[in-house]
Amino acid sequence: MKTCLIVIDVQESFRHRPVFTETELPAYLAAQNALIAGCAAQGVPIVRILHSDGPETAANPFSLVSGHVRPLLGLANFDAAARFTKHRHSALVGTGLDVWLISQGIQRLIISGIRTEQCCETTTRHASDLGFTVDYVLDATMTWDMTQPDGTPLAAADIKVRTATVLQGRFCTLCTVDEALARARQAA
């Protein structure tokens, strides 16, 4: 089963959003970079996904003209097998990623990136519904605290637990970095 690592929205745009904090960044980058290095060493193709939306103005950090739709500082440099820019939460909507994956014979996806509960989770659900086997590397995803509808805070750690709970066994297999790399090796 041919495997591909998907690196979703790991981009400078987030540094320019009010939610951004560096609290979880070192641990996230260590996991993400270890996953990239491990996949590169095994010859697993790595796909870079960036997100662009909203008004094309310099003030919008997700617009191409802002200059922030580029890899996040601290992310390991890698030779991407393919690059796609998405405009929706799922990396599989309107990008051609699904066509590329099928043309490459990819059957298993390793999902990583920013944000845990948004684009990473949505892409995981979509990929599963399309018939891909998905390994979700929770440690190689990142998010930030949010405010619930009633105004109470929801910690990033709790968001990650919630994402793991709703995805595991339904849409993916939850993996550590080492587990995802081992599964990719076994599938080769």
Short mmCIF file of C-alpha atoms in Angstrom, two decimals:
data_model
loop_
_atom_site.label_atom_id
_atom_site.label_comp_id
_atom_site.label_asym_id
_atom_site.label_seq_id
_atom_site.Cartn_x
_atom_site.Cartn_y
_atom_site.Cartn_z
CA MET A 1 0.00 0.00 0.00
CA LYS A 2 1.82 3.11 -1.22
CA THR A 3 1.93 5.87 1.39
CA CYS A 4 2.16 9.67 1.15
CA LEU A 5 2.75 12.28 3.86
CA ILE A 6 0.46 15.32 3.63
CA VAL A 7 1.77 18.49 5.36
CA ILE A 8 -1.24 20.80 5.68
CA ASP A 9 -1.11 24.59 6.14
CA VAL A 10 2.20 24.81 7.99
CA GLN A 11 2.57 28.42 6.96
CA GLU A 12 3.57 31.85 8.21
CA SER A 13 -0.01 33.12 7.85
CA PHE A 14 -0.82 31.82 11.33
CA ARG A 15 1.84 34.00 13.00
CA HIS A 16 -0.27 36.97 11.93
CA ARG A 17 -3.51 35.79 13.54
CA PRO A 18 -4.59 36.78 17.07
CA VAL A 19 -4.80 33.13 18.18
CA PHE A 20 -1.16 32.37 17.45
CA THR A 21 1.09 31.58 20.39
CA GLU A 22 4.45 29.85 20.42
CA THR A 23 3.58 27.71 23.46
CA GLU A 24 3.10 24.42 21.60
CA LEU A 25 5.26 25.32 18.60
CA PRO A 26 8.57 23.67 19.65
CA ALA A 27 6.97 20.28 20.40
CA TYR A 28 4.85 20.45 17.26
CA LEU A 29 7.80 21.35 15.01
CA ALA A 30 9.93 18.59 16.55
CA ALA A 31 7.24 16.01 15.73
CA GLN A 32 6.45 17.45 12.30
CA ASN A 33 10.11 17.67 11.33
CA ALA A 34 10.81 14.12 12.58
CA LEU A 35 7.91 12.88 10.46
CA ILE A 36 9.22 14.74 7.41
CA ALA A 37 12.76 13.41 7.94
CA GLY A 38 11.52 9.86 8.45
CA CYS A 39 9.34 9.92 5.36
CA ALA A 40 12.11 11.45 3.26
CA ALA A 41 14.54 8.76 4.45
CA GLN A 42 12.08 6.04 3.44
CA GLY A 43 11.29 7.59 0.06
CA VAL A 44 7.70 8.33 1.06
CA PRO A 45 6.43 11.20 -1.11
CA ILE A 46 5.66 14.38 0.82
CA VAL A 47 2.96 16.79 -0.36
CA ARG A 48 2.87 20.43 0.74
CA ILE A 49 -0.54 22.04 1.11
CA LEU A 50 -0.87 25.78 1.71
CA HIS A 51 -4.10 27.69 2.36
CA SER A 52 -5.17 30.92 0.73
CA ASP A 53 -8.54 32.64 1.09
CA GLY A 54 -10.27 35.90 1.81
CA PRO A 55 -9.65 39.25 0.22
CA GLU A 56 -6.45 39.59 -1.80
CA THR A 57 -5.05 42.38 0.33
CA ALA A 58 -1.75 42.73 2.15
CA ALA A 59 -3.65 42.97 5.45
CA ASN A 60 -5.06 39.44 5.06
CA PRO A 61 -2.33 36.97 6.11
CA PHE A 62 -4.00 34.20 4.07
CA SER A 63 -3.94 36.17 0.82
CA LEU A 64 -1.16 35.47 -1.64
CA VAL A 65 -0.27 39.17 -1.83
CA SER A 66 0.45 39.26 1.93
CA GLY A 67 3.62 37.21 1.42
CA HIS A 68 2.70 34.99 4.39
CA VAL A 69 1.38 32.02 2.38
CA ARG A 70 4.75 30.28 2.63
CA PRO A 71 6.27 27.60 4.87
CA LEU A 72 6.40 28.36 8.59
CA LEU A 73 9.79 29.36 9.92
CA GLY A 74 11.25 26.31 11.69
CA LEU A 75 9.60 23.77 9.42
CA ALA A 76 12.17 21.42 7.91
CA ASN A 77 12.93 22.08 4.28
CA PHE A 78 11.83 19.22 2.04
CA ASP A 79 11.49 18.41 -1.62
CA ALA A 80 7.75 18.25 -2.15
CA ALA A 81 6.53 15.56 -4.53
CA ALA A 82 3.63 17.94 -5.23
CA ARG A 83 2.34 21.30 -4.00
CA PHE A 84 -1.25 22.45 -3.80
CA THR A 85 -2.95 25.62 -2.62
CA LYS A 86 -6.38 25.07 -1.14
CA HIS A 87 -9.21 27.48 -0.55
CA ARG A 88 -11.42 25.24 1.61
CA HIS A 89 -10.88 23.27 4.81
CA SER A 90 -10.30 19.93 3.08
CA ALA A 91 -7.12 19.66 1.05
CA LEU A 92 -9.13 17.41 -1.26
CA VAL A 93 -11.65 20.05 -2.38
CA GLY A 94 -10.85 21.82 -5.63
CA THR A 95 -7.09 21.28 -5.51
CA GLY A 96 -6.55 18.25 -7.72
CA LEU A 97 -4.83 16.48 -4.82
CA ASP A 98 -7.17 13.50 -5.12
CA VAL A 99 -6.37 13.12 -8.82
CA TRP A 100 -2.63 13.35 -8.11
CA LEU A 101 -2.84 10.75 -5.29
CA ILE A 102 -4.73 8.28 -7.48
CA SER A 103 -2.36 8.83 -10.42
CA GLN A 104 0.57 8.05 -8.09
CA GLY A 105 -1.04 4.87 -6.77
CA ILE A 106 -1.26 6.28 -3.22
CA GLN A 107 -3.60 4.35 -0.93
CA ARG A 108 -2.49 5.46 2.55
CA LEU A 109 -2.17 9.06 3.73
CA ILE A 110 -0.26 10.29 6.76
CA ILE A 111 -1.97 13.50 7.88
CA SER A 112 -0.08 16.26 9.71
CA GLY A 113 -0.12 20.05 9.95
CA ILE A 114 -2.09 23.02 11.25
CA ARG A 115 -4.93 23.14 12.59
CA THR A 116 -5.74 19.87 14.34
CA GLU A 117 -9.52 20.27 14.40
CA GLN A 118 -9.98 22.17 11.19
CA CYS A 119 -8.07 21.43 8.02
CA CYS A 120 -6.29 18.31 9.31
CA GLU A 121 -9.47 16.75 10.69
CA THR A 122 -11.58 17.76 7.68
CA THR A 123 -9.04 16.37 5.21
CA THR A 124 -8.90 13.14 7.23
CA ARG A 125 -12.67 12.68 7.13
CA HIS A 126 -12.79 13.49 3.41
CA ALA A 127 -9.90 11.16 2.58
CA SER A 128 -11.51 8.32 4.50
CA ASP A 129 -14.80 8.87 2.67
CA LEU A 130 -12.89 8.70 -0.63
CA GLY A 131 -11.49 5.29 0.35
CA PHE A 132 -7.96 6.19 1.47
CA THR A 133 -6.47 4.58 4.56
CA VAL A 134 -5.48 7.42 6.88
CA ASP A 135 -2.87 7.59 9.62
CA TYR A 136 -3.43 10.71 11.72
CA VAL A 137 -0.33 11.84 13.61
CA LEU A 138 -1.83 13.89 16.43
CA ASP A 139 1.57 15.04 17.76
CA ALA A 140 2.42 16.38 14.30
CA THR A 141 -0.66 18.62 14.32
CA MET A 142 -1.08 21.91 16.10
CA THR A 143 -3.91 24.14 17.22
CA TRP A 144 -4.63 26.87 19.74
CA ASP A 145 -7.08 27.50 22.55
CA MET A 146 -10.57 28.48 21.46
CA THR A 147 -13.65 29.98 23.08
CA GLN A 148 -16.76 27.83 23.23
CA PRO A 149 -20.18 29.22 22.24
CA ASP A 150 -21.04 29.84 25.91
CA GLY A 151 -17.87 31.91 26.32
CA THR A 152 -15.85 29.39 28.30
CA PRO A 153 -12.33 28.59 27.16
CA LEU A 154 -11.44 25.33 25.44
CA ALA A 155 -7.77 24.41 25.76
CA ALA A 156 -5.81 23.27 22.71
CA ALA A 157 -5.02 20.00 24.53
CA ASP A 158 -8.75 19.35 24.95
CA ILE A 159 -9.38 20.10 21.27
CA LYS A 160 -6.74 17.54 20.35
CA VAL A 161 -8.35 14.94 22.64
CA ARG A 162 -11.73 15.63 21.06
CA THR A 163 -10.31 15.29 17.53
CA ALA A 164 -8.58 12.03 18.44
CA THR A 165 -11.79 10.69 19.97
CA VAL A 166 -14.02 11.42 16.98
CA LEU A 167 -11.53 10.30 14.31
CA GLN A 168 -10.02 7.12 15.83
CA GLY A 169 -11.42 3.94 14.36
CA ARG A 170 -13.97 5.76 12.26
CA PHE A 171 -11.88 7.80 9.87
CA CYS A 172 -8.27 6.93 10.70
CA THR A 173 -5.73 5.18 12.82
CA LEU A 174 -4.16 7.48 15.40
CA CYS A 175 -0.38 7.19 15.25
CA THR A 176 2.70 8.56 16.89
CA VAL A 177 5.46 9.70 14.55
CA ASP A 178 7.28 6.38 15.04
CA GLU A 179 4.11 4.35 14.47
CA ALA A 180 3.27 6.19 11.25
CA LEU A 181 6.81 5.67 9.96
CA ALA A 182 6.70 1.97 10.89
CA ARG A 183 3.33 1.54 9.15
CA ALA A 184 4.72 3.25 6.04
CA ARG A 185 7.72 0.88 6.08
CA GLN A 186 5.48 -2.18 6.43
CA ALA A 187 3.24 -0.98 3.59
CA ALA A 188 6.13 -0.44 1.17
#
